[in-house]
Amino acid sequence: MTVLPADGLSLAAEFPDPSHDQWQSLVEGVLRRSGKEVTGTAAEEALSTALEDGLTARPLYTSADASADPGLPGFAPFTRGSTATGSTTGGWDVRQRHALADPVRLNEAVLGDLENGVTSLWLSVGGPGGVPVSGLGRALEGVHLDLAPVALDAGADPGPAVRALLGLYETRGIAKEAVRGSLGVDPLGQAARTGAEPELGPAAHWARLCSREYPGLRSLTVDALPYHDAGGSAAEELGLSLATGVAYLRELTTSGLSVQEACAQLEFRYAATADQFLTIAKLRAARRLWARVAEVCGAPGAGAQRQHAVTSSVMMTRRDPWVNMLRTTLACLGAGVGGAESVTVLPFDHALGLPDAFARRIARNTSTILMEESHLARVIDPAGGSWYVERLTDELAAAAWSFFQEVERAGGQAAALHSGMVRERLAATWAARSKDLARRKEPVTGVSEFPALDERPVEREAVPAAPSGSGLPEVRRDEAFETLRARSDAHLAATGSRPKVFIAALGPASVHTGRASFAANLFLSGGIEPVHEPASVDASTAAAAFTASGATIACMCSTESLYGEQAEAVASALRAAGAEQVFLAGRPGEYTGADVHVFAGCDVVAVLSSELDRMGVA
């Protein structure tokens, strides 16, 4: 029997500390075996991942990457949290969004959510798809408004909805100091969505009222979602939110509020994506940046930013929408770990129309599981101290501050929106990202990767269309592939079958399976059905197999050596059998016979769109 020393056992005591150079040498060996002859820092760079905003995620972070002291939770610069207790007092506020025009249906949904874990309501009132102002009382019937805070989304003219809500508080005898929530007034955010000229005067009126009479009610929302929804990067989202917040500070202090009172009227809304580390860093950086604004304004203690995180609508897909449950879980995790006070998880069917009761239940339970079963809310700033997260927070904050300064030099947020600067900047960012999506460098599971053509579509009640205008567009990651799939669906409806491609696999399964699977997955993403029967062909059997497949195009799949031996002859046999186009899975090489090459990193959208055009798929 081994007796441990009294002072315990140091598990790492017998292992020497490895050096960075030793690790780098091992990386060089692995890369050498994969055919890459790189040494030194180049080896490490080969494993790095380029992010938006000029940022890079490196494969290794050490204590040398430690950032400056981020401070303590509840103290400037608030990087580690806006309060000293963080989420340890019960977790984040679970805020469910509702956009229903029927007050009775809305009331049923609201009561059901509040009874099953939701702690605050985010209501669309007065706008397209929102409950009419006259129906707000009926929609909130039976709701204990002193216990369930309400956040309004009242569109470009929030006055009627705000007055109706404040009237409900008075009618129901709720003390003004007990009122919580947000009026959601955001003229610059509405201007971004609609293209209308913002009017800041009414915003100052409501801010003065809340500051004077409703100490727990925030009047203004700095909504960064329009910029995220238009394809903006994390740094652009942060920079524009800062510019908006500064514009509101100027207006509110001009109208008579102090900097401290003005800051207390703002709630910031950010998107949370399935990139949980970027979401964590974004929320931490947002607090740090706003603390800097407050410091420059002479009120460093007022810089504790209150945050409402909403899972990204850009990442939500219409095909295979069940995968959205996983995306929103990761986004919610990032929002909670990042320190958001309120989190809204969009239902998995958000992109399809009005969510059903099941989708809303899954959405609210996502937060519940993360708090109650995963215990995320029991630790303040759980990502703090991670060299990667701290470094990413620093770099993201620097990129966002730089863009914020650009907007300020352009005359501020209103001027940047009016001049088209914001639209042009976000459009350029989205264009670059769209190229990665089209090349599947940014994969979308269930859409560009592992799509299922036989999937039954999920149908939901349609959401009323938003009024058209000259505001920022709303983009989605799936939109290019969704267009291709919609063309295939229309072809199926018109002809009874989908366009097909014959997978002409050469050699045994052990050599062609990888590329055959790659090719099948690629064509499926555009709605083209692969036919892989028989498992393997050669020049003597390819023609008959192609004819039996019912396809009009074919794709050869194998290794470079077999391509050199058989590709030209097989391609000739396929064309003789009527193949209008012969593809080859692999980069162009010395072998001949193919009309088009498809490979990892090729522009899949362009290839498939061109092919559907050629095939006459409308």
mmCIF file of C-alpha atoms in Angstrom, residues 76-78 242 245-246 249 258-264 266 268 286-305 401 404:
data_model
loop_
_atom_site.group_PDB
_atom_site.id
_atom_site.type_symbol
_atom_site.label_atom_id
_atom_site.label_comp_id
_atom_site.label_asym_id
_atom_site.label_seq_id
_atom_site.Cartn_x
_atom_site.Cartn_y
_atom_site.Cartn_z
ATOM 1 C CA ALA A 76 -14.659 49.642 -13.964
ATOM 2 C CA PRO A 77 -13.885 48.724 -16.691
ATOM 3 C CA PHE A 78 -16.645 46.123 -16.081
ATOM 4 C CA LEU A 242 -21.045 52.672 -29.220
ATOM 5 C CA GLY A 245 -25.018 55.106 -27.317
ATOM 6 C CA VAL A 246 -22.862 58.229 -27.578
ATOM 7 C CA LEU A 249 -25.820 60.464 -24.316
ATOM 8 C CA SER A 258 -26.573 64.170 -16.020
ATOM 9 C CA VAL A 259 -24.199 61.627 -17.572
ATOM 10 C CA GLN A 260 -25.006 59.196 -14.757
ATOM 11 C CA GLU A 261 -28.753 59.609 -15.283
ATOM 12 C CA ALA A 262 -28.401 59.282 -19.053
ATOM 13 C CA CYS A 263 -26.330 56.085 -18.807
ATOM 14 C CA ALA A 264 -28.936 54.589 -16.465
ATOM 15 C CA LEU A 266 -29.756 52.749 -21.739
ATOM 16 C CA PHE A 268 -27.740 47.503 -25.045
ATOM 17 C CA ALA A 286 -18.790 45.799 -25.130
ATOM 18 C CA ARG A 287 -18.749 46.442 -21.396
ATOM 19 C CA ARG A 288 -15.129 47.495 -21.464
ATOM 20 C CA LEU A 289 -15.713 49.907 -24.361
ATOM 21 C CA TRP A 290 -18.788 51.499 -22.822
ATOM 22 C CA ALA A 291 -16.891 51.937 -19.560
ATOM 23 C CA ARG A 292 -14.287 53.868 -21.551
ATOM 24 C CA VAL A 293 -17.020 56.105 -22.993
ATOM 25 C CA ALA A 294 -18.370 56.808 -19.511
ATOM 26 C CA GLU A 295 -14.860 57.511 -18.266
ATOM 27 C CA VAL A 296 -14.231 60.028 -21.060
ATOM 28 C CA CYS A 297 -17.577 61.657 -20.240
ATOM 29 C CA GLY A 298 -16.432 62.145 -16.651
ATOM 30 C CA ALA A 299 -18.571 59.462 -15.015
ATOM 31 C CA PRO A 300 -16.475 56.270 -14.782
ATOM 32 C CA GLY A 301 -18.801 54.733 -12.221
ATOM 33 C CA ALA A 302 -21.761 54.984 -14.606
ATOM 34 C CA GLY A 303 -20.253 52.725 -17.269
ATOM 35 C CA ALA A 304 -21.849 49.450 -16.131
ATOM 36 C CA GLN A 305 -23.531 48.454 -19.363
ATOM 37 C CA TRP A 401 -12.999 51.180 -31.023
ATOM 38 C CA PHE A 404 -16.330 53.653 -33.681
#
